[in-house]
Tab-separated table of C-alpha atoms in Angstrom:
chain	number	residue	atom	x	y	z
A	1133	ALA	CA	-51.135	-64.881	36.223
A	1134	GLN	CA	-54.400	-66.042	37.569
A	1135	SER	CA	-56.668	-68.991	36.770
A	1136	VAL	CA	-59.997	-70.058	37.862
A	1137	THR	CA	-61.514	-73.576	37.794
A	1138	GLN	CA	-65.140	-74.300	38.251
A	1139	LEU	CA	-65.404	-78.024	38.393
A	1140	ASP	CA	-69.266	-78.441	37.874
A	1141	SER	CA	-70.415	-77.468	34.393
A	1142	GLN	CA	-73.956	-78.067	35.469
A	1143	VAL	CA	-75.775	-78.356	38.786
A	1144	PRO	CA	-79.362	-79.545	38.861
A	1145	VAL	CA	-81.382	-78.826	41.932
A	1146	PHE	CA	-84.999	-78.737	43.056
A	1147	GLU	CA	-86.768	-75.500	43.932
A	1148	GLU	CA	-86.344	-74.461	47.664
A	1149	ALA	CA	-83.182	-76.701	48.106
A	1150	PRO	CA	-79.793	-75.349	49.008
A	1151	VAL	CA	-77.118	-75.142	46.410
A	1152	GLU	CA	-73.332	-74.658	46.240
A	1153	LEU	CA	-71.471	-73.685	43.217
A	1154	ARG	CA	-67.726	-74.433	43.577
A	1155	CYS	CA	-64.896	-72.195	42.423
A	1156	ASN	CA	-61.144	-72.694	42.927
A	1157	TYR	CA	-58.585	-70.081	41.904
A	1158	SER	CA	-54.731	-70.053	41.333
A	1159	SER	CA	-52.610	-66.944	41.777
A	1160	SER	CA	-49.110	-66.009	42.716
A	1161	VAL	CA	-50.217	-62.564	44.002
A	1162	SER	CA	-53.233	-61.397	46.183
A	1163	VAL	CA	-56.481	-61.339	44.403
A	1164	TYR	CA	-59.903	-59.930	44.333
A	1165	LEU	CA	-62.740	-62.497	43.551
A	1166	PHE	CA	-66.044	-62.093	41.901
A	1167	TRP	CA	-69.143	-64.036	40.989
A	1168	TYR	CA	-71.162	-62.971	37.938
A	1169	VAL	CA	-74.680	-64.328	36.786
A	1170	GLN	CA	-75.684	-64.527	33.237
A	1171	TYR	CA	-79.472	-65.022	32.658
A	1172	PRO	CA	-80.483	-66.428	29.092
A	1173	ASN	CA	-79.921	-64.041	26.345
A	1174	GLN	CA	-78.451	-61.309	28.729
A	1175	GLY	CA	-75.028	-59.941	29.567
A	1176	LEU	CA	-73.283	-60.784	32.934
A	1177	GLN	CA	-74.330	-59.062	36.130
A	1178	LEU	CA	-72.366	-58.913	39.288
A	1179	LEU	CA	-73.725	-61.141	42.174
A	1180	LEU	CA	-71.010	-60.299	44.770
A	1181	LYS	CA	-67.239	-59.607	45.171
A	1182	TYR	CA	-64.611	-60.136	47.702
A	1183	LEU	CA	-62.042	-57.326	48.137
A	1184	SER	CA	-60.913	-57.611	51.758
A	1185	GLY	CA	-62.215	-57.970	55.321
A	1186	SER	CA	-64.872	-60.510	56.312
A	1187	THR	CA	-64.355	-63.723	54.326
A	1188	LEU	CA	-68.280	-64.217	54.081
A	1189	VAL	CA	-69.550	-61.949	51.453
A	1190	LYS	CA	-73.185	-61.392	50.918
A	1191	GLY	CA	-74.566	-60.491	47.463
A	1192	ILE	CA	-77.797	-59.914	45.669
A	1193	ASN	CA	-80.736	-62.342	45.312
A	1194	GLY	CA	-79.818	-64.052	48.666
A	1195	PHE	CA	-76.574	-65.399	47.523
A	1196	GLU	CA	-73.429	-65.478	49.603
A	1197	ALA	CA	-69.749	-66.729	49.068
A	1198	GLU	CA	-66.896	-67.449	51.454
A	1199	PHE	CA	-63.355	-66.705	50.641
A	1200	ASN	CA	-61.006	-69.488	51.938
A	1201	LYS	CA	-57.398	-68.595	51.352
A	1202	SER	CA	-55.793	-71.709	52.621
A	1203	GLN	CA	-57.988	-73.836	50.182
A	1204	THR	CA	-57.883	-71.025	47.408
A	1205	SER	CA	-61.578	-71.330	47.114
A	1206	PHE	CA	-64.509	-68.960	46.739
A	1207	HIS	CA	-67.728	-71.155	46.701
A	1208	LEU	CA	-71.052	-69.636	46.094
A	1209	ARG	CA	-74.060	-70.689	48.196
A	1210	LYS	CA	-77.730	-70.048	48.520
A	1211	PRO	CA	-79.841	-71.649	51.223
A	1212	SER	CA	-83.082	-71.929	49.042
A	1213	VAL	CA	-83.154	-71.515	45.362
A	1214	HIS	CA	-85.997	-70.328	43.186
A	1215	ILE	CA	-86.838	-71.241	39.482
A	1216	SER	CA	-85.689	-67.727	38.615
A	1217	ASP	CA	-82.150	-68.591	39.768
A	1218	THR	CA	-81.756	-70.915	36.559
A	1219	ALA	CA	-78.806	-69.101	34.881
A	1220	GLU	CA	-75.025	-69.533	34.229
A	1221	TYR	CA	-72.799	-68.513	36.957
A	1222	PHE	CA	-69.193	-67.274	36.537
A	1223	CYS	CA	-66.517	-66.956	39.079
A	1224	ALA	CA	-63.696	-64.486	38.228
A	1225	VAL	CA	-60.425	-63.493	39.661
A	1226	SER	CA	-58.347	-60.275	39.360
A	1227	GLY	CA	-54.901	-59.298	40.704
A	1228	ASN	CA	-55.330	-56.606	43.519
A	1229	THR	CA	-53.029	-54.141	41.894
A	1230	GLY	CA	-53.140	-51.948	38.847
A	1231	PHE	CA	-55.921	-52.203	36.312
A	1232	GLN	CA	-58.498	-54.892	36.560
A	1233	LYS	CA	-58.167	-57.830	34.307
A	1234	LEU	CA	-60.653	-60.446	35.101
A	1235	VAL	CA	-60.113	-63.989	34.337
A	1236	PHE	CA	-63.284	-65.967	34.260
A	1237	GLY	CA	-64.008	-69.734	34.894
A	1238	THR	CA	-65.778	-71.740	32.479
A	1239	GLY	CA	-69.112	-71.238	34.179
A	1240	THR	CA	-71.581	-73.386	35.920
A	1241	ARG	CA	-75.086	-73.801	34.786
A	1242	LEU	CA	-77.669	-73.955	37.537
A	1243	LEU	CA	-80.823	-75.718	36.550
A	1244	VAL	CA	-83.669	-75.347	39.068
A	1245	SER	CA	-86.693	-77.509	38.633
A	1246	PRO	CA	-90.103	-77.587	40.358
Y	635	ASP	CA	-80.515	-52.552	32.425
Y	636	SER	CA	-76.822	-52.074	33.006
Y	637	GLY	CA	-76.616	-48.720	31.239
Y	638	VAL	CA	-74.134	-50.285	28.807
Y	639	THR	CA	-75.393	-50.258	25.243
Y	640	GLN	CA	-74.184	-52.440	22.313
Y	641	THR	CA	-75.218	-52.233	18.644
Y	642	PRO	CA	-76.112	-54.216	16.642
Y	643	LYS	CA	-77.825	-57.041	18.630
Y	644	HIS	CA	-77.353	-59.496	15.801
Y	645	LEU	CA	-74.930	-59.607	12.940
Y	646	ILE	CA	-74.880	-62.196	10.118
Y	647	THR	CA	-72.111	-61.913	7.579
Y	648	ALA	CA	-69.927	-64.147	5.357
Y	649	THR	CA	-66.345	-65.507	5.703
Y	650	GLY	CA	-63.686	-62.984	4.692
Y	651	GLN	CA	-65.824	-59.924	5.496
Y	652	ARG	CA	-65.270	-57.087	8.068
Y	653	VAL	CA	-67.610	-55.888	10.713
Y	654	THR	CA	-67.621	-53.271	13.410
Y	655	LEU	CA	-69.339	-53.653	16.718
Y	656	ARG	CA	-70.235	-50.696	18.799
Y	657	CYS	CA	-70.360	-50.085	22.509
Y	658	SER	CA	-71.435	-47.131	24.547
Y	659	PRO	CA	-70.326	-47.247	28.295
Y	660	ARG	CA	-72.317	-46.201	31.241
Y	661	SER	CA	-72.418	-42.458	31.729
Y	662	GLY	CA	-69.319	-41.486	33.664
Y	663	ASP	CA	-67.424	-44.697	33.120
Y	664	LEU	CA	-63.873	-44.266	31.486
Y	665	SER	CA	-62.867	-47.908	31.016
Y	666	VAL	CA	-64.171	-50.315	28.417
Y	667	TYR	CA	-63.496	-53.998	28.190
Y	668	TRP	CA	-64.255	-56.358	25.310
Y	669	TYR	CA	-65.013	-60.027	25.606
Y	670	GLN	CA	-65.601	-62.870	23.339
Y	671	GLN	CA	-67.963	-65.698	24.499
Y	672	SER	CA	-68.130	-68.999	22.510
Y	673	LEU	CA	-69.022	-72.550	23.403
Y	674	ASP	CA	-65.671	-73.900	22.944
Y	675	GLN	CA	-63.574	-71.050	24.373
Y	676	GLY	CA	-65.827	-69.747	27.155
Y	677	LEU	CA	-65.603	-66.197	28.120
Y	678	GLN	CA	-62.254	-64.632	26.839
Y	679	PHE	CA	-60.868	-61.115	27.609
Y	680	LEU	CA	-59.954	-59.389	24.231
Y	681	ILE	CA	-58.881	-55.793	25.109
Y	682	GLN	CA	-59.266	-52.987	27.598
Y	683	TYR	CA	-59.371	-49.218	27.015
Y	684	TYR	CA	-59.090	-46.365	29.561
Y	685	ASN	CA	-60.009	-42.803	28.493
Y	686	GLY	CA	-59.061	-43.476	24.932
Y	687	GLU	CA	-55.917	-45.404	25.564
Y	688	GLU	CA	-55.316	-49.134	25.287
Y	689	ARG	CA	-54.450	-50.547	28.636
Y	690	ALA	CA	-54.321	-54.526	28.471
Y	691	LYS	CA	-54.603	-56.984	25.684
Y	692	GLY	CA	-55.785	-60.477	26.140
Y	693	ASN	CA	-56.465	-63.250	23.568
Y	694	ILE	CA	-57.178	-60.810	20.730
Y	695	LEU	CA	-56.412	-62.028	17.268
Y	696	GLU	CA	-54.314	-59.692	14.906
Y	697	ARG	CA	-57.293	-59.603	12.568
Y	698	PHE	CA	-59.198	-57.846	15.328
Y	699	SER	CA	-58.710	-54.215	16.467
Y	700	ALA	CA	-60.421	-51.748	18.771
Y	701	GLN	CA	-60.413	-48.161	19.665
Y	702	GLN	CA	-62.065	-45.772	22.169
Y	703	PHE	CA	-63.107	-42.461	20.892
Y	704	PRO	CA	-63.149	-39.042	22.705
Y	705	ASP	CA	-66.818	-39.438	23.680
Y	706	LEU	CA	-65.698	-42.808	25.282
Y	707	HIS	CA	-67.701	-45.039	22.963
Y	708	SER	CA	-65.652	-47.983	21.728
Y	709	GLU	CA	-65.665	-49.958	18.539
Y	710	LEU	CA	-64.404	-53.427	17.867
Y	711	ASN	CA	-63.346	-54.146	14.432
Y	712	LEU	CA	-63.328	-57.772	13.169
Y	713	SER	CA	-61.737	-58.445	9.687
Y	714	SER	CA	-61.031	-61.373	7.421
Y	715	LEU	CA	-63.783	-63.260	9.225
Y	716	GLU	CA	-63.735	-66.978	9.732
Y	717	LEU	CA	-66.441	-69.453	10.765
Y	718	GLY	CA	-64.774	-69.748	14.203
Y	719	ASP	CA	-65.264	-65.950	14.886
Y	720	SER	CA	-69.055	-66.629	15.404
Y	721	ALA	CA	-69.589	-65.843	19.059
Y	722	LEU	CA	-71.254	-63.461	21.354
Y	723	TYR	CA	-69.217	-60.310	21.844
Y	724	PHE	CA	-69.659	-58.421	25.156
Y	725	CYS	CA	-68.662	-54.955	26.070
Y	726	ALA	CA	-68.263	-53.987	29.726
Y	727	SER	CA	-67.450	-50.741	31.431
Y	728	THR	CA	-66.176	-49.636	34.723
Y	729	LEU	CA	-65.680	-46.251	36.452
Y	730	SER	CA	-61.899	-46.319	36.307
Y	731	GLY	CA	-60.685	-49.784	35.557
Y	732	ALA	CA	-59.437	-50.144	39.165
Y	733	SER	CA	-59.027	-53.630	40.272
Y	734	THR	CA	-61.843	-53.242	42.804
Y	735	ASP	CA	-64.285	-52.102	40.185
Y	736	THR	CA	-67.536	-53.793	39.185
Y	737	GLN	CA	-67.782	-54.405	35.503
Y	738	TYR	CA	-71.153	-53.574	33.975
Y	739	PHE	CA	-71.946	-55.679	30.919
Y	740	GLY	CA	-73.797	-54.678	27.842
Y	741	PRO	CA	-76.324	-57.240	26.279
Y	742	GLY	CA	-73.958	-58.313	23.705
Y	743	THR	CA	-73.692	-58.649	19.883
Y	744	ARG	CA	-74.271	-62.077	18.451
Y	745	LEU	CA	-71.947	-62.529	15.489
Y	746	THR	CA	-72.749	-65.431	13.028
Y	747	VAL	CA	-70.283	-65.930	10.127
Y	748	LEU	CA	-71.627	-68.173	7.403
């Protein structure tokens, strides 16, 4: 079984500042990792995913994440945030065989202020 | 717009009642997932269907059931409703349900049980 820990429930940041949202996972098997974003009153949307290959993954809206197997982490970063990045961000993990069954973290609310 | 539709958008009902939530997946997608999102439980996987067959079960109560029809739309039935069932219910679809897939989420149905 897999589990995901997002230690920060809320991250306040000023516009144009860099941000890092932390995600750690636990699994007894090899995994695929995902970051989804949920804007207010909307469903979730994929930001990026790590399946294999380069450990640095680039996604939409200028976000990127780095897979670190030794630290079992998949932190999300953006060098300069915008007001429009204010949303809830979910890290998710799935085993890499069979049908996909995503296990989501509890989410991190990113609050960008002017 | 993810291409996944859910109806109704809002649902208000009383304890003890039964409701049906409907989901139409993206065109061509064969797999449908149901999730419950609440403040205290976070985002919980309920059940997955692939081409009409149940593939995986998560934290789904016995009072809840689902099915996927030949035209691939899915319905989630919630019965003997309790106050604690109030939540956002999301449907997501993927092409095949493979572990590498991206899940496309609908806008959700907000259920309020009074």
